[in-house]
Every structure is written in C-alpha cells, then in structure tokens.
Amino acid sequence: MKRILTGVKPTGTLTLGNYIGVLKNLKHLEKEGEMFIFIADLHALTLPIESEVLSKNSIDITCFYLAAGLDPTKSHIFLQSDVHEHAELAIILQNYLYMGELSRMTQFKDQSKKLKDNAIGLGIFTYPVLMASDILLYDVDTVPVGEDQVQHVELCRDVANRFNKRYGDTFIVPKAQVNEVGKRIMSLSDPTKKMSKSDPKGDIFLLDDEKTIRKKIMSAVTDLGSEIKYDVENKPGVSNLLTIYAALSDISIEEAEEHFKGKGYGDFKKEVSDVVISELIPFQERYKKALESKEYETALKEGAKEARKVASKTLERVKNKIGLINLND
Ligand code: TYM
C-alpha cells in the first residue's frame, strides 16, 4: 500500500494557506494510502518560541488534523518529538548533506535575513536534514506539501539517492505532491508575498470569526482595472482571490474566471468571503469538539506507537548499512 507523510510546524496560528495547501486534502488522501501525519514540534524550536505557546500550538494542530477529517484509527497522527528516531536519523544524515546545499535553501536564506548573524541558530541551517529524516524514516511514496516546501523535499530525494548509491538500496525516494490549485496562497495585504504564519500580515487564520474573515477579504488588495482575470503578474491580488475561490469550490481557475465574468470586485469579494466562511466555520466547530473531548490525546498516543514501529525498523536498517553495531537484541 502507498505511504503518504506530511507535517506542520507549530510556530504560530495556522492560516488559510496551510489549509488550502495541505489540510483540506488530507481526508481524500486517506483513501489513497497509509498516512503518517505529524506535528513538527522539534522544527518549531528553530525560531524563538515560548514553551506554553509551543505546547498549545501542538495540541491545536492535532485538533486541526482531526477537524480536517482524518480518522485517527486509520491515519497515524503523532508528535515528532515522541519518536526519537527522527532526531537520531538526523544525526546520521547530516554527514551526507553539504554546507553548500543547505545554504542554498530559500527558507534558510529568508529566515536568516531577518536575524542578526549571532542570533541565527544552527537549527535553522540544518532544518532540511531533520526534515529529510522525518520523511525517509517512513518509506513513503509521496509528501503532500505547499510549493514552498518542494525544495526541501528535493534535497531529501538527493540525500536518499546519495545514500542508496553508497550503501545499496536503503531508502525509498519520495516525491513531493503539490496541489495544482492553491499551492501558494498569497497575503491579502501584499499578494506578492506568501501567506505565512511567521509573517502574519494579510493572513486569514483558521480560527478567525466570520466577521473578521469577511472584513479581511473585503479589504484585500485588488488591482487596477475591473476585470476578474487570472494574471499573476499584472493582477496578483485578483489572481490570489480567484485561487482561494477555486480551491475551496473544487473547481479550476478557468471555471472560477467564467463564474465571475462581468461581475464587479464588490460581488467577487463577497462570494470569496462566503466560500471561505462556509468552509472554515464548520471546520472550527469540529476543531472545538476535538479540543474539548480531548480526542487528540488518544490520537497522539496511538499515532506515536504506530509511527515508532515503522521508524525503528528503518533506523535499524540504516545503522546496519553504515556499520553501527547493535549487540542489544
Ligand atoms: P509549515 O508549517 O510552514 O506549513 C505546513 C504546510 O502548509 C504549506 N503552506 C502553504 N501552502 C500554500 N500556500 C501557503 N501560503 C502556504 N503556507 C504554508 C507548507 O508548504 C506545508 O506543506 N517544513 C515544514 C514542516 C515539515 C514537513 C516535514 C513537511 C517538517 N518536516 C516533512 C513535510 C514533510 C513546514 O515548515 O511547513
């Protein structure tokens, strides 16, 4: 059976970008294969974060996974830090990735630009090593992610191929799986920038109430002219709203353009708000239920157990290949 893995970093409140890029599709993917879905809590430590915030965000993300329709009896939902093999494999894999490769990563370049040299933690630099370990431990075929993570998955493929070449087949080489519509949702206040939880200007948050969502979309930056047309270069604001509408209505961009032909920006934004609200309000209800019932606790305990079964076997295989002796079994 096909295996699928993805993760979200609990650094802030999730956005509509995270939802459209990944969360929305998880329940469909559950029908395609065995899912390993985790909260990348060790990755969250790469930027300064308060301990209470990290714990709360981790629980929230688990509840978001449940609200997205994942069935914890089928999919394995777990905390990265609950499966020590992630950290252990990262220590091994770091020797097969090079400084040059890591310094070319866009995420590293963007995030380190915002920090003073003496405040750039080593973890931001080695981030893709841990991410490659997250993926390779589970022998997965596909990794559903937004476009911004594709470069990291490519690097994971490189290290897997490099390792396999040196030691013989050890890792399955996974592929990134990116949605055609909605792979990069942009900020509503600056549609040339990605909607991002680490730079929350112009974000719609998954827990925003109806009034806030409507206000944010109605005041979203649009472009000169009045035509509702998908043209990222000349009409980035309109193109972004069209993408949001198309992704949440499960239609193509062309169908969305056709739908809005002859309409004005006011009606357009109202309909985009309606579609976002009718997706997020029931989602929020399911999130609250998962939080209040503490359903997340059982999900995380069971998920970690299942994840460890697979991860420990892979790590053992790697250790054997590279000559680390195990006399304990
Ligand atoms: P993170 O937490 O930044 O984002 C979670 C997922 O949401 C996608 N995403 C978006 N998609 C569309 N439009 C946007 N504006 C947008 N913003 C975010 C991201 O691409 C991602 O798929 N490094 C990862 C977490 C991670 C991971 C992994 C993912 C750690 N290990 C192994 C997959 C496999 C991250 O920081 O995602």
mmCIF file of C-alpha atoms and ligand atoms in Angstrom:
data_model
loop_
_atom_site.group_PDB
_atom_site.id
_atom_site.type_symbol
_atom_site.label_atom_id
_atom_site.label_comp_id
_atom_site.label_asym_id
_atom_site.label_seq_id
_atom_site.Cartn_x
_atom_site.Cartn_y
_atom_site.Cartn_z
ATOM 1 C CA MET A 1 0.000 0.000 0.000
ATOM 2 C CA LYS A 2 1.127 3.520 -0.823
ATOM 3 C CA ARG A 3 2.504 5.545 2.093
ATOM 4 C CA ILE A 4 1.972 9.280 2.498
ATOM 5 C CA LEU A 5 3.584 11.629 5.017
ATOM 6 C CA THR A 6 3.323 15.267 5.874
ATOM 7 C CA GLY A 7 3.898 17.620 8.801
ATOM 8 C CA VAL A 8 3.123 21.101 10.034
ATOM 9 C CA LYS A 9 5.418 23.199 12.209
ATOM 10 C CA PRO A 10 3.650 24.535 15.354
ATOM 11 C CA THR A 11 5.188 28.006 15.229
ATOM 12 C CA GLY A 12 2.001 30.055 15.007
ATOM 13 C CA THR A 13 -1.694 30.016 14.285
ATOM 14 C CA LEU A 14 -2.346 28.173 11.053
ATOM 15 C CA THR A 15 -3.517 30.143 8.057
ATOM 16 C CA LEU A 16 -5.784 29.662 5.092
ATOM 17 C CA GLY A 17 -2.555 28.968 3.157
ATOM 18 C CA ASN A 18 -1.824 25.912 5.323
ATOM 19 C CA TYR A 19 -5.441 24.831 4.955
ATOM 20 C CA ILE A 20 -5.621 25.076 1.171
ATOM 21 C CA GLY A 21 -2.030 23.924 0.628
ATOM 22 C CA VAL A 22 -2.326 20.746 2.714
ATOM 23 C CA LEU A 23 -5.022 20.283 5.387
ATOM 24 C CA LYS A 24 -8.006 20.383 3.074
ATOM 25 C CA ASN A 25 -6.830 17.366 1.082
ATOM 26 C CA LEU A 26 -5.830 15.072 3.894
ATOM 27 C CA LYS A 27 -9.161 13.264 4.129
ATOM 28 C CA HIS A 28 -9.076 12.499 0.392
ATOM 29 C CA LEU A 29 -5.509 11.237 0.634
ATOM 30 C CA GLU A 30 -6.539 8.934 3.472
ATOM 31 C CA LYS A 31 -8.356 6.868 0.850
ATOM 32 C CA GLU A 32 -5.178 6.541 -1.216
ATOM 33 C CA GLY A 33 -2.792 5.072 1.315
ATOM 34 C CA GLU A 34 -1.432 4.764 4.832
ATOM 35 C CA MET A 35 -0.895 8.219 6.282
ATOM 36 C CA PHE A 36 1.797 9.403 8.694
ATOM 37 C CA ILE A 37 0.789 12.900 9.736
ATOM 38 C CA PHE A 38 2.817 14.691 12.356
ATOM 39 C CA ILE A 39 3.365 17.887 14.280
ATOM 40 C CA ALA A 40 6.916 19.082 13.613
ATOM 41 C CA ASP A 41 7.493 20.327 17.166
ATOM 42 C CA LEU A 42 11.282 19.929 17.074
ATOM 43 C CA HIS A 43 11.309 22.069 13.953
ATOM 44 C CA ALA A 44 9.387 24.777 15.816
ATOM 45 C CA LEU A 45 12.415 25.273 18.087
ATOM 46 C CA THR A 46 14.423 26.661 15.181
ATOM 47 C CA LEU A 47 12.882 30.088 15.837
ATOM 48 C CA PRO A 48 12.392 31.596 19.310
ATOM 49 C CA ILE A 49 9.133 30.335 20.849
ATOM 50 C CA GLU A 50 7.654 30.351 24.373
ATOM 51 C CA SER A 51 7.208 26.855 25.833
ATOM 52 C CA GLU A 52 3.478 27.330 26.592
ATOM 53 C CA VAL A 53 2.890 28.577 23.061
ATOM 54 C CA LEU A 54 4.675 25.578 21.558
ATOM 55 C CA SER A 55 2.598 23.124 23.629
ATOM 56 C CA LYS A 56 -0.658 24.898 22.824
ATOM 57 C CA ASN A 57 0.114 25.119 19.114
ATOM 58 C CA SER A 58 0.973 21.414 19.010
ATOM 59 C CA ILE A 59 -2.392 20.476 20.508
ATOM 60 C CA ASP A 60 -4.155 22.903 18.186
ATOM 61 C CA ILE A 61 -2.558 21.374 15.107
ATOM 62 C CA THR A 62 -3.557 17.894 16.227
ATOM 63 C CA CYS A 63 -7.142 19.137 16.557
ATOM 64 C CA PHE A 64 -6.894 20.790 13.132
ATOM 65 C CA TYR A 65 -5.838 17.453 11.640
ATOM 66 C CA LEU A 66 -8.879 15.841 13.258
ATOM 67 C CA ALA A 67 -11.126 18.691 12.116
ATOM 68 C CA ALA A 68 -9.799 18.233 8.583
ATOM 69 C CA GLY A 69 -11.468 14.820 8.671
ATOM 70 C CA LEU A 70 -8.547 12.488 9.405
ATOM 71 C CA ASP A 71 -9.609 9.274 11.083
ATOM 72 C CA PRO A 72 -7.067 8.542 13.849
ATOM 73 C CA THR A 73 -7.870 4.846 13.695
ATOM 74 C CA LYS A 74 -6.621 4.819 10.103
ATOM 75 C CA SER A 75 -4.051 7.619 9.944
ATOM 76 C CA HIS A 76 -1.144 7.862 12.349
ATOM 77 C CA ILE A 77 -1.094 11.333 13.878
ATOM 78 C CA PHE A 78 1.905 11.961 16.138
ATOM 79 C CA LEU A 79 4.346 14.441 17.646
ATOM 80 C CA GLN A 80 7.767 14.427 16.031
ATOM 81 C CA SER A 81 9.406 14.613 19.484
ATOM 82 C CA ASP A 82 7.562 11.436 20.556
ATOM 83 C CA VAL A 83 9.516 9.388 18.033
ATOM 84 C CA HIS A 84 13.187 9.749 18.939
ATOM 85 C CA GLU A 85 14.258 8.105 15.684
ATOM 86 C CA HIS A 86 13.716 11.443 13.876
ATOM 87 C CA ALA A 87 16.490 13.106 15.865
ATOM 88 C CA GLU A 88 18.716 10.055 15.666
ATOM 89 C CA LEU A 89 18.470 9.674 11.914
ATOM 90 C CA ALA A 90 19.156 13.408 11.537
ATOM 91 C CA ILE A 91 22.495 12.982 13.360
ATOM 92 C CA ILE A 92 23.426 10.299 10.859
ATOM 93 C CA LEU A 93 22.113 12.011 7.714
ATOM 94 C CA GLN A 94 23.828 15.320 8.437
ATOM 95 C CA ASN A 95 27.021 13.668 7.280
ATOM 96 C CA TYR A 96 25.632 13.067 3.815
ATOM 97 C CA LEU A 97 24.425 16.601 3.115
ATOM 98 C CA TYR A 98 26.731 19.507 2.382
ATOM 99 C CA MET A 99 27.016 23.078 3.680
ATOM 100 C CA GLY A 100 26.672 24.458 0.141
ATOM 101 C CA GLU A 101 23.383 22.623 -0.418
ATOM 102 C CA LEU A 102 21.927 23.768 2.876
ATOM 103 C CA SER A 103 22.934 27.384 2.374
ATOM 104 C CA ARG A 104 21.053 27.467 -0.936
ATOM 105 C CA MET A 105 17.712 26.703 0.736
ATOM 106 C CA THR A 106 15.286 29.590 0.252
ATOM 107 C CA GLN A 107 13.704 29.161 3.698
ATOM 108 C CA PHE A 108 17.107 29.402 5.368
ATOM 109 C CA LYS A 109 18.035 32.463 3.329
ATOM 110 C CA ASP A 110 14.706 34.206 4.070
ATOM 111 C CA GLN A 111 14.649 33.460 7.771
ATOM 112 C CA SER A 112 18.291 34.186 8.452
ATOM 113 C CA LYS A 113 17.953 37.531 6.663
ATOM 114 C CA LYS A 114 15.549 38.597 9.405
ATOM 115 C CA LEU A 115 18.034 37.754 12.204
ATOM 116 C CA LYS A 116 21.396 39.140 13.274
ATOM 117 C CA ASP A 117 24.315 36.817 12.449
ATOM 118 C CA ASN A 118 24.937 35.919 16.087
ATOM 119 C CA ALA A 119 21.243 35.031 16.567
ATOM 120 C CA ILE A 120 20.907 32.544 13.705
ATOM 121 C CA GLY A 121 20.555 29.202 15.451
ATOM 122 C CA LEU A 122 22.265 26.184 13.933
ATOM 123 C CA GLY A 123 18.863 24.515 13.747
ATOM 124 C CA ILE A 124 17.606 26.828 11.002
ATOM 125 C CA PHE A 125 20.585 25.867 8.894
ATOM 126 C CA THR A 126 20.254 22.114 9.474
ATOM 127 C CA TYR A 127 16.444 22.226 9.213
ATOM 128 C CA PRO A 128 16.325 20.231 5.940
ATOM 129 C CA VAL A 129 18.392 17.415 7.494
ATOM 130 C CA LEU A 130 15.730 16.819 10.137
ATOM 131 C CA MET A 131 13.029 17.188 7.514
ATOM 132 C CA ALA A 132 14.705 14.559 5.312
ATOM 133 C CA SER A 133 14.832 12.261 8.342
ATOM 134 C CA ASP A 134 11.123 12.854 9.033
ATOM 135 C CA ILE A 135 10.327 11.648 5.554
ATOM 136 C CA LEU A 136 12.836 8.853 4.994
ATOM 137 C CA LEU A 137 12.006 7.030 8.248
ATOM 138 C CA TYR A 138 8.616 6.002 6.911
ATOM 139 C CA ASP A 139 9.425 4.652 3.434
ATOM 140 C CA VAL A 140 6.882 6.983 1.931
ATOM 141 C CA ASP A 141 5.940 7.417 -1.701
ATOM 142 C CA THR A 142 4.530 10.928 -1.563
ATOM 143 C CA VAL A 143 4.825 14.037 0.568
ATOM 144 C CA PRO A 144 1.906 16.450 0.084
ATOM 145 C CA VAL A 145 3.182 19.986 0.684
ATOM 146 C CA GLY A 146 2.732 23.567 -0.459
ATOM 147 C CA GLU A 147 5.131 24.895 -3.068
ATOM 148 C CA ASP A 148 7.462 26.487 -0.520
ATOM 149 C CA GLN A 149 8.471 23.058 0.835
ATOM 150 C CA VAL A 150 9.264 21.450 -2.509
ATOM 151 C CA GLN A 151 12.918 22.495 -2.351
ATOM 152 C CA HIS A 152 13.298 20.649 0.960
ATOM 153 C CA VAL A 153 11.683 17.505 -0.434
ATOM 154 C CA GLU A 154 14.036 17.694 -3.438
ATOM 155 C CA LEU A 155 17.003 17.818 -1.070
ATOM 156 C CA CYS A 156 15.565 14.827 0.762
ATOM 157 C CA ARG A 157 15.463 12.966 -2.551
ATOM 158 C CA ASP A 158 19.090 13.927 -3.199
ATOM 159 C CA VAL A 159 20.307 12.597 0.137
ATOM 160 C CA ALA A 160 18.268 9.398 -0.247
ATOM 161 C CA ASN A 161 19.760 8.766 -3.693
ATOM 162 C CA ARG A 162 23.252 9.586 -2.458
ATOM 163 C CA PHE A 163 22.916 7.203 0.477
ATOM 164 C CA ASN A 164 21.412 4.419 -1.666
ATOM 165 C CA LYS A 165 24.230 4.763 -4.156
ATOM 166 C CA ARG A 166 26.860 4.412 -1.465
ATOM 167 C CA TYR A 167 25.290 1.684 0.697
ATOM 168 C CA GLY A 168 22.827 -0.040 -1.634
ATOM 169 C CA ASP A 169 19.050 0.340 -1.555
ATOM 170 C CA THR A 170 18.125 1.649 1.874
ATOM 171 C CA PHE A 171 15.608 4.444 1.419
ATOM 172 C CA ILE A 172 12.531 4.805 -0.749
ATOM 173 C CA VAL A 173 12.999 8.018 -2.731
ATOM 174 C CA PRO A 174 9.810 10.057 -2.154
ATOM 175 C CA LYS A 175 8.107 12.643 -4.333
ATOM 176 C CA ALA A 176 6.577 15.969 -3.345
ATOM 177 C CA GLN A 177 2.885 16.175 -4.173
ATOM 178 C CA VAL A 178 1.666 19.702 -4.805
ATOM 179 C CA ASN A 179 -1.914 20.799 -5.486
ATOM 180 C CA GLU A 180 -2.497 22.248 -8.886
ATOM 181 C CA VAL A 181 -4.722 24.979 -7.471
ATOM 182 C CA GLY A 182 -3.604 26.600 -4.222
ATOM 183 C CA LYS A 183 -0.001 25.520 -3.943
ATOM 184 C CA ARG A 184 0.935 29.066 -2.838
ATOM 185 C CA ILE A 185 -1.742 31.249 -1.268
ATOM 186 C CA MET A 186 -0.566 34.837 -1.019
ATOM 187 C CA SER A 187 -1.007 37.524 1.641
ATOM 188 C CA LEU A 188 -4.223 39.544 1.292
ATOM 189 C CA SER A 189 -2.387 42.784 2.045
ATOM 190 C CA ASP A 190 0.608 42.093 -0.203
ATOM 191 C CA PRO A 191 -0.237 39.469 -2.826
ATOM 192 C CA THR A 192 3.387 39.280 -3.958
ATOM 193 C CA LYS A 193 4.237 37.628 -0.612
ATOM 194 C CA LYS A 194 3.259 34.168 0.628
ATOM 195 C CA MET A 195 0.542 33.977 3.296
ATOM 196 C CA SER A 196 2.646 32.808 6.216
ATOM 197 C CA LYS A 197 2.234 32.191 9.921
ATOM 198 C CA SER A 198 5.718 33.610 10.540
ATOM 199 C CA ASP A 199 4.797 36.875 8.779
ATOM 200 C CA PRO A 200 1.109 37.234 9.639
ATOM 201 C CA LYS A 201 0.287 40.497 7.829
ATOM 202 C CA GLY A 202 -2.581 39.827 5.437
ATOM 203 C CA ASP A 203 -3.260 36.318 6.792
ATOM 204 C CA ILE A 204 -6.614 34.661 7.355
ATOM 205 C CA PHE A 205 -6.241 32.486 10.426
ATOM 206 C CA LEU A 206 -8.133 29.234 10.743
ATOM 207 C CA LEU A 207 -9.781 30.429 13.954
ATOM 208 C CA ASP A 208 -10.821 33.879 12.684
ATOM 209 C CA ASP A 209 -14.539 34.536 13.209
ATOM 210 C CA GLU A 210 -16.993 35.212 10.411
ATOM 211 C CA LYS A 211 -16.891 39.000 10.768
ATOM 212 C CA THR A 212 -13.087 39.119 10.742
ATOM 213 C CA ILE A 213 -12.847 36.866 7.694
ATOM 214 C CA ARG A 214 -15.331 38.995 5.785
ATOM 215 C CA LYS A 215 -13.571 42.216 6.778
ATOM 216 C CA LYS A 216 -10.151 40.886 5.763
ATOM 217 C CA ILE A 217 -11.343 39.685 2.358
ATOM 218 C CA MET A 218 -13.423 42.777 1.607
ATOM 219 C CA SER A 219 -10.351 44.922 2.280
ATOM 220 C CA ALA A 220 -7.912 42.643 0.438
ATOM 221 C CA VAL A 221 -5.656 44.431 -2.031
ATOM 222 C CA THR A 222 -7.011 44.191 -5.558
ATOM 223 C CA ASP A 223 -5.533 45.585 -8.716
ATOM 224 C CA LEU A 224 -6.090 48.335 -11.255
ATOM 225 C CA GLY A 225 -8.901 47.785 -13.732
ATOM 226 C CA SER A 226 -12.118 45.984 -13.012
ATOM 227 C CA GLU A 227 -11.762 42.683 -14.855
ATOM 228 C CA ILE A 228 -11.734 39.474 -12.803
ATOM 229 C CA LYS A 229 -8.963 37.654 -14.571
ATOM 230 C CA TYR A 230 -6.174 35.279 -13.528
ATOM 231 C CA ASP A 231 -2.940 37.100 -14.324
ATOM 232 C CA VAL A 232 -0.389 36.714 -11.539
ATOM 233 C CA GLU A 233 1.996 39.285 -12.943
ATOM 234 C CA ASN A 234 -0.434 42.141 -13.543
ATOM 235 C CA LYS A 235 -3.279 41.194 -11.204
ATOM 236 C CA PRO A 236 -1.713 39.351 -8.242
ATOM 237 C CA GLY A 237 -4.488 40.319 -5.793
ATOM 238 C CA VAL A 238 -7.354 39.201 -8.022
ATOM 239 C CA SER A 239 -5.449 36.042 -9.006
ATOM 240 C CA ASN A 240 -4.962 35.138 -5.354
ATOM 241 C CA LEU A 241 -8.662 35.582 -4.533
ATOM 242 C CA LEU A 242 -9.596 33.569 -7.635
ATOM 243 C CA THR A 243 -7.265 30.798 -6.467
ATOM 244 C CA ILE A 244 -8.842 30.776 -2.999
ATOM 245 C CA TYR A 245 -12.313 30.623 -4.528
ATOM 246 C CA ALA A 246 -11.385 27.857 -6.994
ATOM 247 C CA ALA A 247 -9.540 25.739 -4.416
ATOM 248 C CA LEU A 248 -12.372 25.869 -1.891
ATOM 249 C CA SER A 249 -15.070 25.264 -4.519
ATOM 250 C CA ASP A 250 -13.100 22.371 -6.049
ATOM 251 C CA ILE A 251 -13.155 23.928 -9.500
ATOM 252 C CA SER A 252 -10.432 25.018 -11.918
ATOM 253 C CA ILE A 253 -9.178 28.592 -12.175
ATOM 254 C CA GLU A 254 -10.787 28.829 -15.633
ATOM 255 C CA GLU A 255 -14.150 27.801 -14.193
ATOM 256 C CA ALA A 256 -13.768 30.402 -11.460
ATOM 257 C CA GLU A 257 -12.953 33.093 -14.048
ATOM 258 C CA GLU A 258 -16.023 32.094 -16.053
ATOM 259 C CA HIS A 259 -18.180 32.264 -12.919
ATOM 260 C CA PHE A 260 -17.143 35.865 -12.243
ATOM 261 C CA LYS A 261 -17.286 37.107 -15.823
ATOM 262 C CA GLY A 262 -18.961 40.540 -15.962
ATOM 263 C CA LYS A 263 -19.148 40.888 -12.160
ATOM 264 C CA GLY A 264 -17.533 43.707 -10.158
ATOM 265 C CA TYR A 265 -14.899 43.497 -7.397
ATOM 266 C CA GLY A 266 -17.528 44.023 -4.664
ATOM 267 C CA ASP A 267 -19.583 40.961 -5.642
ATOM 268 C CA PHE A 268 -16.418 38.988 -6.281
ATOM 269 C CA LYS A 269 -15.046 39.607 -2.795
ATOM 270 C CA LYS A 270 -18.407 38.893 -1.216
ATOM 271 C CA GLU A 271 -18.554 35.482 -2.879
ATOM 272 C CA VAL A 272 -14.963 34.685 -1.935
ATOM 273 C CA SER A 273 -15.805 35.597 1.692
ATOM 274 C CA ASP A 274 -18.916 33.365 1.580
ATOM 275 C CA VAL A 275 -16.953 30.374 0.361
ATOM 276 C CA VAL A 276 -14.188 30.830 2.970
ATOM 277 C CA ILE A 277 -16.728 31.251 5.771
ATOM 278 C CA SER A 278 -18.764 28.217 4.780
ATOM 279 C CA GLU A 279 -15.559 26.136 4.773
ATOM 280 C CA LEU A 280 -13.992 27.464 7.979
ATOM 281 C CA ILE A 281 -16.967 27.796 10.343
ATOM 282 C CA PRO A 282 -17.881 24.065 10.317
ATOM 283 C CA PHE A 283 -14.137 23.289 10.439
ATOM 284 C CA GLN A 284 -13.869 25.404 13.596
ATOM 285 C CA GLU A 285 -16.803 23.525 15.150
ATOM 286 C CA ARG A 286 -15.028 20.216 14.549
ATOM 287 C CA TYR A 287 -11.777 21.671 15.945
ATOM 288 C CA LYS A 288 -13.577 22.750 19.147
ATOM 289 C CA LYS A 289 -15.108 19.317 19.542
ATOM 290 C CA ALA A 290 -11.727 17.609 19.179
ATOM 291 C CA LEU A 291 -10.198 20.025 21.697
ATOM 292 C CA GLU A 292 -12.949 19.746 24.312
ATOM 293 C CA SER A 293 -13.309 15.975 24.095
ATOM 294 C CA LYS A 294 -9.516 15.588 24.378
ATOM 295 C CA GLU A 295 -9.762 13.220 21.436
ATOM 296 C CA TYR A 296 -6.306 14.473 20.486
ATOM 297 C CA GLU A 297 -4.677 12.686 23.434
ATOM 298 C CA THR A 298 -5.622 9.188 22.324
ATOM 299 C CA ALA A 299 -4.878 10.068 18.714
ATOM 300 C CA LEU A 300 -1.333 11.205 19.592
ATOM 301 C CA LYS A 301 -0.607 8.234 21.868
ATOM 302 C CA GLU A 302 -1.772 5.661 19.339
ATOM 303 C CA GLY A 303 -0.180 7.535 16.459
ATOM 304 C CA ALA A 304 3.241 7.612 18.109
ATOM 305 C CA LYS A 305 3.069 3.879 18.828
ATOM 306 C CA GLU A 306 2.411 3.065 15.179
ATOM 307 C CA ALA A 307 4.969 5.587 13.944
ATOM 308 C CA ARG A 308 7.676 4.137 16.211
ATOM 309 C CA LYS A 309 7.089 0.639 14.835
ATOM 310 C CA VAL A 310 7.991 1.788 11.336
ATOM 311 C CA ALA A 311 10.641 4.361 12.268
ATOM 312 C CA SER A 312 12.611 1.987 14.492
ATOM 313 C CA LYS A 313 12.876 -0.599 11.710
ATOM 314 C CA THR A 314 14.167 1.964 9.227
ATOM 315 C CA LEU A 315 16.706 3.332 11.685
ATOM 316 C CA GLU A 316 17.940 -0.197 12.399
ATOM 317 C CA ARG A 317 18.338 -0.800 8.670
ATOM 318 C CA VAL A 318 20.369 2.405 8.315
ATOM 319 C CA LYS A 319 22.589 1.585 11.277
ATOM 320 C CA ASN A 320 23.342 -1.850 9.848
ATOM 321 C CA LYS A 321 24.270 -0.383 6.488
ATOM 322 C CA ILE A 322 26.719 2.126 7.886
ATOM 323 C CA GLY A 323 28.364 -0.242 10.336
ATOM 324 C CA LEU A 324 26.931 0.796 13.700
ATOM 325 C CA ILE A 325 26.951 -2.360 15.786
ATOM 326 C CA ASN A 326 23.915 -3.345 17.821
ATOM 327 C CA LEU A 327 24.549 -6.089 20.379
ATOM 328 C CA ASN A 328 21.459 -5.439 22.450
ATOM 329 C CA ASP A 329 18.841 -7.550 20.699
HETATM 330 P P1 TYM B 1 4.756 24.783 7.546
HETATM 331 O O1 TYM B 1 4.385 24.500 8.945
HETATM 332 O O2 TYM B 1 5.392 26.088 7.225
HETATM 333 O O3 TYM B 1 3.494 24.657 6.613
HETATM 334 C C1 TYM B 1 2.666 23.499 6.630
HETATM 335 C C2 TYM B 1 2.234 23.172 5.212
HETATM 336 O O4 TYM B 1 1.478 24.257 4.662
HETATM 337 C C3 TYM B 1 2.031 24.638 3.403
HETATM 338 N N1 TYM B 1 1.871 26.092 3.233
HETATM 339 C C4 TYM B 1 1.225 26.667 2.220
HETATM 340 N N2 TYM B 1 0.586 26.159 1.150
HETATM 341 C C5 TYM B 1 0.004 27.036 0.294
HETATM 342 N N3 TYM B 1 0.045 28.383 0.456
HETATM 343 C C6 TYM B 1 0.674 28.943 1.514
HETATM 344 N N4 TYM B 1 0.699 30.253 1.681
HETATM 345 C C7 TYM B 1 1.300 28.069 2.464
HETATM 346 N N5 TYM B 1 1.986 28.273 3.612
HETATM 347 C C8 TYM B 1 2.340 27.055 4.064
HETATM 348 C C9 TYM B 1 3.506 24.265 3.503
HETATM 349 O O5 TYM B 1 4.106 24.129 2.236
HETATM 350 C C10 TYM B 1 3.443 22.969 4.268
HETATM 351 O O6 TYM B 1 3.198 21.881 3.401
HETATM 352 N N6 TYM B 1 8.990 22.260 6.928
HETATM 353 C C11 TYM B 1 7.549 22.106 7.019
HETATM 354 C C12 TYM B 1 7.107 21.114 8.088
HETATM 355 C C13 TYM B 1 7.739 19.793 7.946
HETATM 356 C C14 TYM B 1 7.438 18.813 6.966
HETATM 357 C C15 TYM B 1 8.299 17.721 7.238
HETATM 358 C C16 TYM B 1 6.528 18.765 5.913
HETATM 359 C C17 TYM B 1 8.735 19.296 8.757
HETATM 360 N N7 TYM B 1 9.068 18.037 8.314
HETATM 361 C C18 TYM B 1 8.284 16.567 6.459
HETATM 362 C C19 TYM B 1 6.516 17.612 5.127
HETATM 363 C C20 TYM B 1 7.366 16.528 5.396
HETATM 364 C C21 TYM B 1 6.955 23.472 7.331
HETATM 365 O O7 TYM B 1 7.600 24.298 7.918
HETATM 366 O O8 TYM B 1 5.658 23.602 6.972
#
